mmCIF file of C-alpha atoms in Angstrom:
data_model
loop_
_atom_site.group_PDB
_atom_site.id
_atom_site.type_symbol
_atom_site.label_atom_id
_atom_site.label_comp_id
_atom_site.label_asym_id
_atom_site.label_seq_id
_atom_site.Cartn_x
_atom_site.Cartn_y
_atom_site.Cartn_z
ATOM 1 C CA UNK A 1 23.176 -3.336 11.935
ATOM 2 C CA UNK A 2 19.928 -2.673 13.423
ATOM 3 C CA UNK A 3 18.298 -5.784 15.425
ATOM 4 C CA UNK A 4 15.302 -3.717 16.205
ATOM 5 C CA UNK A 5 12.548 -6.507 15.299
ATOM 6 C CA UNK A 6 9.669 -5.670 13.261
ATOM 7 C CA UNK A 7 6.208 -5.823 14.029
ATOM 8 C CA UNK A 8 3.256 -6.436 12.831
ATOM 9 C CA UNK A 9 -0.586 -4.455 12.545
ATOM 10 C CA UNK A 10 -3.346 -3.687 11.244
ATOM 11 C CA UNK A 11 -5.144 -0.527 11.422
ATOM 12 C CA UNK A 12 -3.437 0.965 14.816
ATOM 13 C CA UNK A 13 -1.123 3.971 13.216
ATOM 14 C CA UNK A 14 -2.510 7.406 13.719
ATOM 15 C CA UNK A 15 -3.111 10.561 11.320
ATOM 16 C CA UNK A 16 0.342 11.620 12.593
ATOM 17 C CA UNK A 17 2.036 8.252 12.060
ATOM 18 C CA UNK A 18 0.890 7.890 8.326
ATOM 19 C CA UNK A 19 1.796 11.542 7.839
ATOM 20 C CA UNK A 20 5.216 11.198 8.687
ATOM 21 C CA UNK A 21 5.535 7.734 7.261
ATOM 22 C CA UNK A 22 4.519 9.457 4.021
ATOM 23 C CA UNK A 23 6.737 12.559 4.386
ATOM 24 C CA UNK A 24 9.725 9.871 4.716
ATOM 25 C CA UNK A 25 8.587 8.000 2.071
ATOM 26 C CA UNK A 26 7.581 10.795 -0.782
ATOM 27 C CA UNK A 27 11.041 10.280 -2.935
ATOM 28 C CA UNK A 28 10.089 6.337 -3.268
ATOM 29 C CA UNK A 29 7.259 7.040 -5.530
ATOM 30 C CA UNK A 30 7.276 8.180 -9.203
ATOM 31 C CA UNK A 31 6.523 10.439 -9.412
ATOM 32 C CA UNK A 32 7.080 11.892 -5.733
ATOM 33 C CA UNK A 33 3.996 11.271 -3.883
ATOM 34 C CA UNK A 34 3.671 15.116 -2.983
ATOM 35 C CA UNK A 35 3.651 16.130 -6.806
ATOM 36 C CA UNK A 36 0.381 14.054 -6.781
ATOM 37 C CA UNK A 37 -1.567 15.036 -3.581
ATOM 38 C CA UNK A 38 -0.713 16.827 -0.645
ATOM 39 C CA UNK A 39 0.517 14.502 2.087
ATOM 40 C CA UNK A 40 -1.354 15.988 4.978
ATOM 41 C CA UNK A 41 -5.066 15.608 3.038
ATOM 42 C CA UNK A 42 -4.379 11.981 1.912
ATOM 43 C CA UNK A 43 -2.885 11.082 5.551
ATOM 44 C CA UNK A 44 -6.125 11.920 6.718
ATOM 45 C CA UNK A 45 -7.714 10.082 4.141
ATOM 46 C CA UNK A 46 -5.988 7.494 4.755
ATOM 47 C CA UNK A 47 -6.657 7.361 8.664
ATOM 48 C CA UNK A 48 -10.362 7.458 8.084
ATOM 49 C CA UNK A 49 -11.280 5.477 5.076
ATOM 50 C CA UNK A 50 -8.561 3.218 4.449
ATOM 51 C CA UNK A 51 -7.653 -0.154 6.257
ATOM 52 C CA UNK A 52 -3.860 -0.203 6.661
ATOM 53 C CA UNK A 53 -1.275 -2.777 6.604
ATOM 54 C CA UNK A 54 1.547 -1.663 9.143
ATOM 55 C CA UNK A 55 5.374 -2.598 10.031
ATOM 56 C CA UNK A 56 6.939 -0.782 13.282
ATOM 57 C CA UNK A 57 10.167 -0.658 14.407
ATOM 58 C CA UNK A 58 11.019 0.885 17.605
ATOM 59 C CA UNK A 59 7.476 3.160 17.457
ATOM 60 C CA UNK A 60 8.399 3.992 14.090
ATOM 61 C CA UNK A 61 5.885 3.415 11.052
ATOM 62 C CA UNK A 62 8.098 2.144 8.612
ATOM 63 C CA UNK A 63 5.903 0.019 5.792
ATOM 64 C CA UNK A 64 2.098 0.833 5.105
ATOM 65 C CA UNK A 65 0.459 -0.523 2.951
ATOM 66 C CA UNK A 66 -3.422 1.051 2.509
ATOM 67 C CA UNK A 67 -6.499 -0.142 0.543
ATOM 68 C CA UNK A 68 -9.993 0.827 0.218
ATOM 69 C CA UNK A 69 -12.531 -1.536 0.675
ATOM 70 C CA UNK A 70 -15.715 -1.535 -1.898
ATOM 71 C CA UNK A 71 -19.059 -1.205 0.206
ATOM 72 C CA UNK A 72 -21.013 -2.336 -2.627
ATOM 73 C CA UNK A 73 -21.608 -5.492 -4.025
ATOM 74 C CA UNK A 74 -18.731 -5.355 -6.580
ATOM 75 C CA UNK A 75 -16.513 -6.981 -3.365
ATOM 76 C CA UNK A 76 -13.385 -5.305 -5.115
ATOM 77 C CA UNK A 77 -10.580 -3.577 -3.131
ATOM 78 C CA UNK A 78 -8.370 -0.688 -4.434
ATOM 79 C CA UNK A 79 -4.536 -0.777 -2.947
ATOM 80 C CA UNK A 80 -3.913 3.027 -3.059
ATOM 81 C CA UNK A 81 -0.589 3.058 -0.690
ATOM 82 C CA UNK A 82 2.727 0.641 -0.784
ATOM 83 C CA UNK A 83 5.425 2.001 0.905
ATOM 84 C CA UNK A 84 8.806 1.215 2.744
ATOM 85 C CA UNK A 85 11.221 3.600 4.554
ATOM 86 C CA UNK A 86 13.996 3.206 2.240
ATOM 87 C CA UNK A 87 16.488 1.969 4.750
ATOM 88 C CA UNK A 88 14.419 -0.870 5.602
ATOM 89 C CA UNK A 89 13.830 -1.916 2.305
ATOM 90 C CA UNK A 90 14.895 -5.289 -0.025
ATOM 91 C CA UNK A 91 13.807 -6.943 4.055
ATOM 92 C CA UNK A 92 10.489 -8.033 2.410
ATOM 93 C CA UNK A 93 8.064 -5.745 4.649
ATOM 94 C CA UNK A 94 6.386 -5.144 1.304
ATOM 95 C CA UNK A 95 5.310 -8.976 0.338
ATOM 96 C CA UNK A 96 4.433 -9.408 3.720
ATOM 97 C CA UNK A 97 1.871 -6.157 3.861
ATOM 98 C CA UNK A 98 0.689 -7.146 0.925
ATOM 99 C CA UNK A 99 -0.009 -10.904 2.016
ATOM 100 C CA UNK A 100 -1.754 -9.693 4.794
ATOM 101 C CA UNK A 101 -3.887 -7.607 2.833
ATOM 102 C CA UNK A 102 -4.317 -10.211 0.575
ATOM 103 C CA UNK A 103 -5.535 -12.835 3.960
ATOM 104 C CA UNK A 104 -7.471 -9.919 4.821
ATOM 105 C CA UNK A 105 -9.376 -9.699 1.439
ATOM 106 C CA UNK A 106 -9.836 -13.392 1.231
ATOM 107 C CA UNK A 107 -10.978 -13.569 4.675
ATOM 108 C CA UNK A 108 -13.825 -11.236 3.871
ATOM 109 C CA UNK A 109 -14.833 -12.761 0.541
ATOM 110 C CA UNK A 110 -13.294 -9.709 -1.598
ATOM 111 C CA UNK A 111 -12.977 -10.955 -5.380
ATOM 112 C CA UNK A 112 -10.409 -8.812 -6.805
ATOM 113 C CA UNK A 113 -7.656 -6.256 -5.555
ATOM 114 C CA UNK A 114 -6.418 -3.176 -8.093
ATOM 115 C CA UNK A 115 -4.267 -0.404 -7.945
ATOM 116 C CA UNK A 116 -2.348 1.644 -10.187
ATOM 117 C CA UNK A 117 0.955 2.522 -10.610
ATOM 118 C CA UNK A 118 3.436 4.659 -13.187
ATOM 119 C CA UNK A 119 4.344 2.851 -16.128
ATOM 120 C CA UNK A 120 7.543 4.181 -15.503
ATOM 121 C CA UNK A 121 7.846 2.390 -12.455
ATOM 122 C CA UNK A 122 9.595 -0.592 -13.240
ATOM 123 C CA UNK A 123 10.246 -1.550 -9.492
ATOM 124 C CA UNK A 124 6.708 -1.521 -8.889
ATOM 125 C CA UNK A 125 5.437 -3.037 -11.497
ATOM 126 C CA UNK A 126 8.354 -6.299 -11.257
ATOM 127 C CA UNK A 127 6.826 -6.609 -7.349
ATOM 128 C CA UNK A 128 3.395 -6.740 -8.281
ATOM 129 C CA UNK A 129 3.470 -8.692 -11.483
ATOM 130 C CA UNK A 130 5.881 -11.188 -8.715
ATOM 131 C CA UNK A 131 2.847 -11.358 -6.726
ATOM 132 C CA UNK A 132 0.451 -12.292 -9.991
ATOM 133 C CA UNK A 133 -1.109 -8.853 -10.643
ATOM 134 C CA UNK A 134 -1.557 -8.535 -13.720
ATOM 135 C CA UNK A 135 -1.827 -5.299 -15.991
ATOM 136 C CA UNK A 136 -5.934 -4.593 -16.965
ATOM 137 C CA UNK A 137 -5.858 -0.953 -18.641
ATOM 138 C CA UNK A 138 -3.334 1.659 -19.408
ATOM 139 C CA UNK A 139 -4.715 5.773 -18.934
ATOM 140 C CA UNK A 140 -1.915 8.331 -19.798
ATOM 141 C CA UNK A 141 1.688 7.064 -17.319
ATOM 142 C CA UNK A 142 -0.707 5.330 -15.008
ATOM 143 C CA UNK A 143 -1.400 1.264 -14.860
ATOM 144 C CA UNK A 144 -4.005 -0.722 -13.540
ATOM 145 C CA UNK A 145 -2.784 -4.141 -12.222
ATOM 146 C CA UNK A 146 -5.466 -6.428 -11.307
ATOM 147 C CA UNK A 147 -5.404 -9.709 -8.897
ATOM 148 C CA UNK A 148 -8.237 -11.863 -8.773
ATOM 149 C CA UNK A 149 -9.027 -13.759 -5.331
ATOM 150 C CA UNK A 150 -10.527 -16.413 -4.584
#
């Protein structure tokens, strides 16, 4: 069993870290991430636009979770990345990213937090309706889940 503890950040991993993150994680998602967008462009996205939630193990990148902060005055943020290695998940890396971007948000007066995930992804949906998102409009297999903030 691996002791390795897990750590903590925010906005440290590199275009290379959240590349291979990604690469490891691109079977997690339905559909695959890489049917979607191509992993190297939306790393890189990612890396430059996005603030990121991050658990490390041993140097290793192993939960992200990455959201887009609005610049305007709508003071809404859009989660656009969850994701777990698969052999450290059911640990819960994932509520804990997703608290932290949650502090984060509140901390900076954000309003609401969306995202948007497959309808068919019942996973998903159980862990964020768990953490009180709650469903706001349906286009084609996607969701968008909605959590107002305070």
């Amino acid at each position: 069993m691996d002791t390795t503890p897990i750590t903590y950040q925010t906005k440290t991993a590199t275009e290379k870290n959240i590349f291979l993150h990604l690469t490891d994680c691109n079977n997690n998602f339905t559909p695959p991430l890489s049917e979607r967008t191509g992993l190297g462009s939306y790393a890189k996205k990612l890396f430059e636009k996005a603030v990121t939630f991050e658990a490390w193990s041993d140097h290793q990148l192993v939960g992200l979770v990455a959201a887009y902060y609005s610049t305007d005055d709508k003071r809404s943020v859009f989660i656009t990345n969850i994701s777990v290695k698969e052999e450290f998940m059911g640990k819960g890396i994932a509520s804990l990213l997703l608290k932290n971007c949650i502090t984060h948000s509140v901390k900076n007066k954000y309003v609401e937090i969306n995202l948007e995930v497959n309808k068919y992804n019942a996973p998903a949906i159980s862990f964020y309706e768990k953490h009180q998102f709650k469903q706001s409009l349906t286009r084609g297999d996607d969701l968008t889940l909605k959590l107002e903030i305070k």
